[in-house]
Coordinates of C-alpha atoms and ligand atoms in Angstrom, one line a residue:
X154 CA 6.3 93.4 0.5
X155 CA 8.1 90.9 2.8
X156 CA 10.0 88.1 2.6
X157 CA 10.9 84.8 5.1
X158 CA 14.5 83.9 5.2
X159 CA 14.2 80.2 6.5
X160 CA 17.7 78.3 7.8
X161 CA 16.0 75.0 7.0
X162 CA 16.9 71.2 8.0
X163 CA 16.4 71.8 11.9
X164 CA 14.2 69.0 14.0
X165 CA 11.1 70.9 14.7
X166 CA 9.4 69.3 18.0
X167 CA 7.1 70.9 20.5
X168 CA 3.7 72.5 20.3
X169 CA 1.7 74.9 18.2
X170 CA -1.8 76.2 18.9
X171 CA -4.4 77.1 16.5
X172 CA -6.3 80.5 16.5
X173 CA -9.6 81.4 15.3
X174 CA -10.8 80.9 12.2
X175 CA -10.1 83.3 9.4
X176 CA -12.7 82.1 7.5
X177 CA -15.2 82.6 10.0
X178 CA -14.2 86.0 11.4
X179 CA -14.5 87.5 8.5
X180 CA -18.0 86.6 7.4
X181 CA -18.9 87.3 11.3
X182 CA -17.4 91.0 10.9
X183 CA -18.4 92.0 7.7
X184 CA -22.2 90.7 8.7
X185 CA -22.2 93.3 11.8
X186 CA -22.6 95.9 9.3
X187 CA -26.4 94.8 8.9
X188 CA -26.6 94.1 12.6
X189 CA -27.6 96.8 15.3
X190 CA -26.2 95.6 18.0
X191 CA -23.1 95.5 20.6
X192 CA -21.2 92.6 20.1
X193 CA -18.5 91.3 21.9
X194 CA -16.2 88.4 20.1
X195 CA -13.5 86.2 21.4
X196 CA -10.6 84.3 19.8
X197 CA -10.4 86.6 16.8
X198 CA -7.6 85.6 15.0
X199 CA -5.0 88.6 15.0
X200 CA -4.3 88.5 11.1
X201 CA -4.1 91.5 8.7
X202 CA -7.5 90.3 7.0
X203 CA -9.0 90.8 10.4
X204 CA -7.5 94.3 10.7
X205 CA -8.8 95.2 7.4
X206 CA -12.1 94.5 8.4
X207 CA -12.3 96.2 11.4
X208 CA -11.1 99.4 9.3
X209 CA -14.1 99.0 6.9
X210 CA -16.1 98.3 9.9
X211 CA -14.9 101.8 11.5
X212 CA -15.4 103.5 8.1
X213 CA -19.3 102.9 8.5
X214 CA -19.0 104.4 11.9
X215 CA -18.6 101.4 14.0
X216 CA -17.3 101.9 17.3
X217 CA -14.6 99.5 18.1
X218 CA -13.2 98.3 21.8
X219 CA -10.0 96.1 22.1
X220 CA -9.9 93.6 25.3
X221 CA -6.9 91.5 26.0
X222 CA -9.1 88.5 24.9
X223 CA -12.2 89.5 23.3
X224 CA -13.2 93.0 20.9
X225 CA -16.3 94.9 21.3
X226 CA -17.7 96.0 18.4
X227 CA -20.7 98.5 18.7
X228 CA -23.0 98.7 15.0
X229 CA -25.5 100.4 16.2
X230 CA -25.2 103.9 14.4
X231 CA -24.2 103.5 11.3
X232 CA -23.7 105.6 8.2
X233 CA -23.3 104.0 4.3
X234 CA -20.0 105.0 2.7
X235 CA -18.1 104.2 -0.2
X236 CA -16.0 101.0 0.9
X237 CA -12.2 101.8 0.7
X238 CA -11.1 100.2 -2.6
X239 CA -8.0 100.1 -1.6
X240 CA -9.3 98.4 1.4
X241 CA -11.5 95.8 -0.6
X242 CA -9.3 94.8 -3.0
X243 CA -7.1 93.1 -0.7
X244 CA -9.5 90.5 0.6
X245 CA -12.7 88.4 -0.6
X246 CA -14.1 88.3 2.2
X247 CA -15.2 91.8 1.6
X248 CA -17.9 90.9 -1.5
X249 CA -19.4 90.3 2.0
X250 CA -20.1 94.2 2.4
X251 CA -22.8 93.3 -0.6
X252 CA -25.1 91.6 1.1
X253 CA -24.5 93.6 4.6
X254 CA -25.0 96.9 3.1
X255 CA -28.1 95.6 1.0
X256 CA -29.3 94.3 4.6
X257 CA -29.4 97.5 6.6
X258 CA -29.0 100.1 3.6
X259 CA -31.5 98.6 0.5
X260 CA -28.6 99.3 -1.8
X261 CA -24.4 98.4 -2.6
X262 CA -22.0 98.8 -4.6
X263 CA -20.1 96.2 -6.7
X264 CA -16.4 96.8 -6.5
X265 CA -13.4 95.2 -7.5
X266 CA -13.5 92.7 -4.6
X267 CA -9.6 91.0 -3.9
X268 CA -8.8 87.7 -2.6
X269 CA -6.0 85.0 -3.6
X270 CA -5.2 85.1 -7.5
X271 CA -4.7 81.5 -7.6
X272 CA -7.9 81.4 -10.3
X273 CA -10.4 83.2 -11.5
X274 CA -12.9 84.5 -8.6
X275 CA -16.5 85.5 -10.2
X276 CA -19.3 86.6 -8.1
X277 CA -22.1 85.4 -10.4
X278 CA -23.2 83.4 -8.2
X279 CA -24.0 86.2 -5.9
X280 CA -25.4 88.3 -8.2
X281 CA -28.1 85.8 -8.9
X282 CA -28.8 85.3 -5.3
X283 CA -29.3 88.8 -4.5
X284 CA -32.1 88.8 -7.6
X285 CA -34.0 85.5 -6.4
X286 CA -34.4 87.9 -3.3
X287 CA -35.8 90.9 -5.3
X288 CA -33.0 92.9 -6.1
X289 CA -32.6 95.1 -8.7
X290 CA -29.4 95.4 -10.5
X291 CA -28.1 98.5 -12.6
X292 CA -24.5 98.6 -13.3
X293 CA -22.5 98.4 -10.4
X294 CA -25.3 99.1 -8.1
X295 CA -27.7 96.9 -6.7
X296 CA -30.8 97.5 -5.1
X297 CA -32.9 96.1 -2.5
X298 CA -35.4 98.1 -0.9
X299 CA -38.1 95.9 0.6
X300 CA -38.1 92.8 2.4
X301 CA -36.5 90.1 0.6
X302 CA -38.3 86.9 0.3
X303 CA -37.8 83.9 -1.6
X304 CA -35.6 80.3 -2.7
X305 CA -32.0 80.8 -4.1
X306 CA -30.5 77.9 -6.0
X307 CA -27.3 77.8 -5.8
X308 CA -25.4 75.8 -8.8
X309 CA -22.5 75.0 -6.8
X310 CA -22.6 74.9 -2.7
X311 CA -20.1 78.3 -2.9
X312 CA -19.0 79.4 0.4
X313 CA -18.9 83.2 -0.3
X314 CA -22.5 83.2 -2.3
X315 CA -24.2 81.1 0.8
X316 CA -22.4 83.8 3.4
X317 CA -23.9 86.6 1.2
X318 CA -27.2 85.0 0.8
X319 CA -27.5 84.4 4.3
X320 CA -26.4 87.9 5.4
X321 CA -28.7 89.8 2.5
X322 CA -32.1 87.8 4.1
X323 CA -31.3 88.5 7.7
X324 CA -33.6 91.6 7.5
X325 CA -36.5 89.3 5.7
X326 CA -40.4 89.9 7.0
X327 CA -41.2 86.4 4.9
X328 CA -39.1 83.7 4.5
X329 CA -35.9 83.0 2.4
X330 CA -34.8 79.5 1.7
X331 CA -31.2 78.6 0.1
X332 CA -30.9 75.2 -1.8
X333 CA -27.4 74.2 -2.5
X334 CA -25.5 76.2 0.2
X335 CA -22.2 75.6 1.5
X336 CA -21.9 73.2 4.6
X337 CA -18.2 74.1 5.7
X338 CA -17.6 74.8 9.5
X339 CA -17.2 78.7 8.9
X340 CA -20.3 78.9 7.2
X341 CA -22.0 77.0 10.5
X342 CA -20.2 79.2 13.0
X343 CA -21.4 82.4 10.8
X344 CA -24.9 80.8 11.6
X345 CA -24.3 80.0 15.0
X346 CA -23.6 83.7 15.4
X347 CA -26.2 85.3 13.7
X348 CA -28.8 83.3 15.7
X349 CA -26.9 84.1 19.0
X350 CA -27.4 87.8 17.9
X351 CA -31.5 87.3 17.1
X352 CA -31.5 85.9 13.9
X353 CA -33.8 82.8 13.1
X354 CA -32.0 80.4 10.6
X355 CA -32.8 76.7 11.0
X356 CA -30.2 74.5 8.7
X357 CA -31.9 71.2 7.3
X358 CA -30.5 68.8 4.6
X359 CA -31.4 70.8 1.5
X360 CA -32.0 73.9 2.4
X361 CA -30.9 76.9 4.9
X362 CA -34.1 78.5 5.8
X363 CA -34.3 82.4 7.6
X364 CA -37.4 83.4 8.6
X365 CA -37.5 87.2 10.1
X366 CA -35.6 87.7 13.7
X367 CA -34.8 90.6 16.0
X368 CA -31.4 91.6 16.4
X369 CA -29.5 91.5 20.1
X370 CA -26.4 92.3 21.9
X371 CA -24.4 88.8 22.0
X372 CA -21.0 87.3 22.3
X373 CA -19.8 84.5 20.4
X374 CA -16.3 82.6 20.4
X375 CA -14.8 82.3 16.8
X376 CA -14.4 78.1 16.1
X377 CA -10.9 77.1 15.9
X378 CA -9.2 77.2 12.1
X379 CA -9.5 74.2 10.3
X380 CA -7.3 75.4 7.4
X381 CA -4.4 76.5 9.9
X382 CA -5.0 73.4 12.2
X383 CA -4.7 71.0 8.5
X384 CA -1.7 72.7 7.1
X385 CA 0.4 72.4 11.2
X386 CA -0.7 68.6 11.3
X387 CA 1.0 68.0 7.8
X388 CA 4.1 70.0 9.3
X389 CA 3.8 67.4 12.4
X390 CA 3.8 64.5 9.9
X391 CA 6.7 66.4 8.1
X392 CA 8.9 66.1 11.5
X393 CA 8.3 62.8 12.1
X394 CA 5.1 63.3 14.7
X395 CA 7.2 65.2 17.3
X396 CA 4.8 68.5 16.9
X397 CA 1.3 68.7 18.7
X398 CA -1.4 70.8 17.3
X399 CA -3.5 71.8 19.5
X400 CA -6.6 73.8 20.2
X401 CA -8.3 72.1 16.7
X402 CA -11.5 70.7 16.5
X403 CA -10.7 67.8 14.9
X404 CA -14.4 67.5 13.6
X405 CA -13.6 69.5 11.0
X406 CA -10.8 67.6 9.6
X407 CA -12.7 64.1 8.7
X408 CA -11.6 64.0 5.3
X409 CA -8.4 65.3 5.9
X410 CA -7.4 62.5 8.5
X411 CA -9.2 59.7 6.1
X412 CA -6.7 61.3 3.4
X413 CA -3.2 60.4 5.7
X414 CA -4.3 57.5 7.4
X415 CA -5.0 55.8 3.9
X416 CA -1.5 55.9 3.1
X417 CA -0.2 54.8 6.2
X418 CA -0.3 57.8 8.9
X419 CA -1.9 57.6 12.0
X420 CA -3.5 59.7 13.7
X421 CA -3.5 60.5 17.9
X422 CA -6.6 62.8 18.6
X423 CA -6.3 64.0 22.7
X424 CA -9.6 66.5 22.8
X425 CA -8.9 69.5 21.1
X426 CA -5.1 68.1 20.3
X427 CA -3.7 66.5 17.3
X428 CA -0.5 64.6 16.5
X429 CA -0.1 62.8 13.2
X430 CA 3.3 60.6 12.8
X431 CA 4.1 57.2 11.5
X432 CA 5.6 56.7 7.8
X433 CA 3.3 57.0 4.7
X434 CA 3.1 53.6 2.7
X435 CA 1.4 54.4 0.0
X436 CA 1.2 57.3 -2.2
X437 CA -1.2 60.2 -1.3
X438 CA -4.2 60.6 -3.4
X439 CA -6.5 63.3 -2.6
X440 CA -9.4 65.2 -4.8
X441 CA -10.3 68.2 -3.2
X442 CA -14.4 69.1 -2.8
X443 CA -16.9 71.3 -0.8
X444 CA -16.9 70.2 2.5
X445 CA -17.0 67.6 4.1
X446 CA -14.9 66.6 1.0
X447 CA -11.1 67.2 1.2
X448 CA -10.6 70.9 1.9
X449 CA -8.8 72.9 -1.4
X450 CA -7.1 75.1 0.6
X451 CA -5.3 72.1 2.7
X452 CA -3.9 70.7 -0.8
X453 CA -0.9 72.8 -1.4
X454 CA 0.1 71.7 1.9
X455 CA 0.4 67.9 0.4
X456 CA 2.9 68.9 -1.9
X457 CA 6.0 68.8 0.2
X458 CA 4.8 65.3 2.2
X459 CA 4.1 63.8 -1.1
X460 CA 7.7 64.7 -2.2
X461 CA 9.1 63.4 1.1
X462 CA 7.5 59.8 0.5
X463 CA 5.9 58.3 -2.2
X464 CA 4.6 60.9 -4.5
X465 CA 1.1 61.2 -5.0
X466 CA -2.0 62.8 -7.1
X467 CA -3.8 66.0 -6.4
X468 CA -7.6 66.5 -8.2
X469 CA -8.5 70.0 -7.8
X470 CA -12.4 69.9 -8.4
X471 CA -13.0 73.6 -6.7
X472 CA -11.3 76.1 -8.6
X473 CA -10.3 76.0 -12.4
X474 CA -7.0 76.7 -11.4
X475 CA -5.6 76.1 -8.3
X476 CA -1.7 74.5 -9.5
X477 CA -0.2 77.4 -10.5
X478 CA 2.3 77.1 -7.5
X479 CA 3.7 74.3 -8.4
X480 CA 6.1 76.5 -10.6
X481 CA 7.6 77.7 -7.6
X482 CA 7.8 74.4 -6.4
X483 CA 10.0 73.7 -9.0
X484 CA 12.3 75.8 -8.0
X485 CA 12.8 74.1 -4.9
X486 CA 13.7 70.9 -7.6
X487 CA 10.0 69.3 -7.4
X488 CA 9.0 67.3 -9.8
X489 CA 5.7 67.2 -11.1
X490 CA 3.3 66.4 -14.3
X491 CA -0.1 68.3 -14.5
X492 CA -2.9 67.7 -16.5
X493 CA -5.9 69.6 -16.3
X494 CA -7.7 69.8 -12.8
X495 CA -4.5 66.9 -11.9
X496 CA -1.5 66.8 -10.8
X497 CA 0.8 63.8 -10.2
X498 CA 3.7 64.8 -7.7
X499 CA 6.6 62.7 -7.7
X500 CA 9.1 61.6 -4.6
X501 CA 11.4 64.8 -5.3
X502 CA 14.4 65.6 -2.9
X503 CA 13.7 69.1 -2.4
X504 CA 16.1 71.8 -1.5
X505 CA 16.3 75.2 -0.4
X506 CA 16.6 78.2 -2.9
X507 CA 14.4 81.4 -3.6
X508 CA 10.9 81.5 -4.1
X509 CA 8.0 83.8 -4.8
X510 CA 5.0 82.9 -2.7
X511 CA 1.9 83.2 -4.8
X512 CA -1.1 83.0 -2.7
X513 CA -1.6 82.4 1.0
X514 CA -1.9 78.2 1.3
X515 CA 1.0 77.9 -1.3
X516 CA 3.1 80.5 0.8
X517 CA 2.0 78.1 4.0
X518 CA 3.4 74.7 1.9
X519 CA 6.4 76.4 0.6
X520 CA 7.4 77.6 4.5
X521 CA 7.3 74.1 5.2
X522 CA 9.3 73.0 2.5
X523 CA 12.2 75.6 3.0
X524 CA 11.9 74.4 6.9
X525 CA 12.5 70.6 5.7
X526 CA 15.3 71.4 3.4
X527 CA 18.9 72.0 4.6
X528 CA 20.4 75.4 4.3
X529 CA 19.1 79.2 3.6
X530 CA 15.5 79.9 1.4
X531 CA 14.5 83.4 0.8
X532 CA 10.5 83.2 0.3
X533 CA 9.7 86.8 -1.4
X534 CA 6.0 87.8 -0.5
X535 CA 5.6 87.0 2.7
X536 CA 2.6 89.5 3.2
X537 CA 0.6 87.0 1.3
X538 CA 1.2 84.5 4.3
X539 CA 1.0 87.0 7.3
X540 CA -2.5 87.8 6.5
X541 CA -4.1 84.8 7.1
X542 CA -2.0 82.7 9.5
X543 CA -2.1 84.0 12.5
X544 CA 1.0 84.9 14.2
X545 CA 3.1 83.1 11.8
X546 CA 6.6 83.3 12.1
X547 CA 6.6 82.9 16.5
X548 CA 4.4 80.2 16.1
X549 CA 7.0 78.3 14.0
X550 CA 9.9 79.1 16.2
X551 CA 8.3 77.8 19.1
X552 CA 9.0 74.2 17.6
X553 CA 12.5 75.7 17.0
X554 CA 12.2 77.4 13.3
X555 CA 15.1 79.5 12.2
X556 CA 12.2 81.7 10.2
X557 CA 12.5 85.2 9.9
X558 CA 10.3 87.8 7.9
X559 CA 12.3 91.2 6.6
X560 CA 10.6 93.6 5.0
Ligands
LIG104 C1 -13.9 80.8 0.2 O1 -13.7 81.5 -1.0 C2 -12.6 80.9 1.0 N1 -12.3 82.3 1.3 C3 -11.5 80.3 0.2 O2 -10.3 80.3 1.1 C4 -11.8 78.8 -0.1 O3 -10.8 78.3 -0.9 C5 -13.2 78.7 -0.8 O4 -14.2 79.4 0.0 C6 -13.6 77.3 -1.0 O5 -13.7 76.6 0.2 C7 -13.0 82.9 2.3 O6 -13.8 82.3 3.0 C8 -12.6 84.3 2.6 P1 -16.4 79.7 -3.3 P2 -14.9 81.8 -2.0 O7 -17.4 80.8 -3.6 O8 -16.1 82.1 -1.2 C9 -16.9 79.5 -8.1 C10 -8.2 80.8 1.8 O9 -7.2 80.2 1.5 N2 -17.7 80.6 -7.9 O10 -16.8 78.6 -2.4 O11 -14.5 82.8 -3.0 C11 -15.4 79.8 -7.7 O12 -14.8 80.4 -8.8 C12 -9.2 81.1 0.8 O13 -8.6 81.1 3.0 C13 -18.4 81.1 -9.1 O14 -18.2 80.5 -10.2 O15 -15.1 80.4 -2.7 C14 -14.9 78.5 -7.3 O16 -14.5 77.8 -8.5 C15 -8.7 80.8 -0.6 N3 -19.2 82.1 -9.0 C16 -16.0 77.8 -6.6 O17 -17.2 78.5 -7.1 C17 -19.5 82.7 -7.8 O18 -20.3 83.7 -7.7 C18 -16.0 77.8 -5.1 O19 -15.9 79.2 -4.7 C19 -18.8 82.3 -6.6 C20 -18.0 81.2 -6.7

């Protein structure tokens, strides 16, 4: 399935951009399904997640247009069938069929959904959302077949059950409230979409609230990536400041930046461009959160700077698991002490060897490290990497990577 061959230990300097959000393309796609409309989106990120959508999108009889800069995507007639499962098991992002095909159907399927098998991935939460909002469920089939109305609770502010949520009401003739939703960017931008395309969701401080809306032809421009644009300013630290990200919106990134400038980065912010350099002073400490905490999936990416300097502590609060990387770490002669939802990392000369990438942000740190380390790593998996980083491998050797993927 892939693997990087990296000739590490080369000064990487120059300038990498970031594309559109994975995070928020995918919630955007998989909600045209309950959306009768033409739309046309810009700066979708050109990653195999995205492609798999698009193919579940043409299975229900989308019609699909590809622009130079923009697709067209035309859900207007639509037929329910029997998502792929060979499709859906590759990605979480499609438990979003759920509430899109509850939407404009008044039924789904529950499948076995995929996504990064870092820790355990339970829809529960979902499950209970779609109930608050009148739906039965029998099995593996759920069924909604009349306006949903209602409050969801949420017991923790999950980004996939507020996405579903959202997507399941947008056909309500009442009024649906969700407490406890997720505030990250991508969950905003899904929003910012839906009410470009006739929806009517207003966001206040406990609650999202959708009252009924129309549905309309639009256009929307996915945000930037904050994941991508995080784990490319840790690479600029890595190399000494001499890489600029740019096209971020460094909005996004406020716990990130507080994070590295504690221990002694700093931080040069030029509109949508980022540069972080300077030495770090002081070991990194960082407890991941829902946002605006410290992102989880920009933690892996800590790994190899807290090696390279002082060490530090990771507290994973997100997932129940979310180390089991560090193994492959190890490899790479890391040396680290977990306990529980912590890890303390400690200032480790790491080299280059063979690895196994395990999930997608692990695959992104280990990249790094193999780039930082003199000599040859072979970094087995690189599918897992590819299909959520857009453009990967040319992006890295325009700061002068010797980074290859073989298949
Ligand atoms: C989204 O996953 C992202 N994926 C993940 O990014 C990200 O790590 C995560 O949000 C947290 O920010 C996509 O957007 C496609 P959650 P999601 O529901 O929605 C528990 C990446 O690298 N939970 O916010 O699955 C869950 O187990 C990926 O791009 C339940 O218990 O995350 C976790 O502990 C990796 N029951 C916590 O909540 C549920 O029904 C947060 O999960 C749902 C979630």
């Amino acid at each position: 399935m892939g693997k990087f061959i990296v000739n590490g230990g080369r000064e990487l300097k120059g300038e990498i951009s970031v594309s559109g959000s994975k995070n928020c393309a995918l919630p955007i796609l998989f909600s045209l399904i309950a959306v009768k409309s033409v739309t046309k989106l810009y700066n979708l990120p050109k990653i195999k997640d995205v492609e798999l959508a698009l193919k579940i999108l043409v299975d229900f009889g989308a019609k699909i247009i590809y622009n130079i800069d923009s697709v067209i995507i035309d859900t207007t007639e639509l037929e329910f069938m029997m998502p792929n499962t060979e499709y859906v098991s590759q990605i979480r992002a499609s438990t979003y069929l759920l509430g899109a095909c509850l939407c404009r159907f008044g039924y789904a399927y529950n499948q076995p959904f995929g996504g990064c098998n870092f820790s355990n991935r339970p829809i529960d939460y979902h499950l209970m959302a779609f109930s608050a909002l009148g739906a039965e469920i029998s099995g593996d089939k759920i069924t909604l077949d009349k306006s949903p109305a209602g409050d969801i609770y949420l017991p923790n502010p999950s980004v996939g059950a507020t996405v579903n949520s959202v997507i399941a009401s947008l056909n309500t003739e009442m009024c649906v409230r969700i407490f406890g939703y997720a505030k990250e960017p991508h969950v905003v931008g899904l929003i910012d979409f839906l009410n470009g395309a006739g929806a009517d969701i207003s966001i206040t401080d406990e609650a999202l609230v959708i009252s009924g809306g129309t549905q309309k032809n639009s256009s929307y421009k996915i945000i930037p990536d904050m994941i991508e644009a995080g784990t490319y300013s840790v690479l600029s630290l890595m190399f000494g400041g001499n890489i600029k990200v740019t096209g971020a919106d460094a909005e996004h990134l406020g716990s990130f930046f507080h994070a590295l400038t504690k221990s002694g980065a700093s931080i040069q912010r030029l509109g949508n461009d980022i540069t972080v350099s300077g030495k770090i002073t002081r070991p990194l400490r960082i407890t991941t959160g829902p946002y605006p905490s410290f992102p989880t999936d920009l933690q892996p990416q800590f790994v190899p700077l807290m090696a390279m300097f002082l060490g530090g502590q990771i507290t994973e609060t997100v997932f129940e698991d979310r180390f089991g990387y560090l193994s492959e770490f190890e490899k790479l002669g890391l040396y680290y002490q977990r306990s529980g939802s912590t890890a303390n990392i400690f200032p480790s000369k790491l080299k280059n060897g063979t690895t196994d990438i395990p999930d997608l942000r692990a695959g992104a740190a280990l990249v790094m490290s193999a780039l930082r380390s003199e000599g040859e790593s072979v970094l087995n998996n690189s599918f897992r990497v590819i299909r959520g980083y857009s453009d990967f491998v040319n992006k890295l050797r325009g700061l002068g990577a010797d980074i290859t993927e073989v298949n």
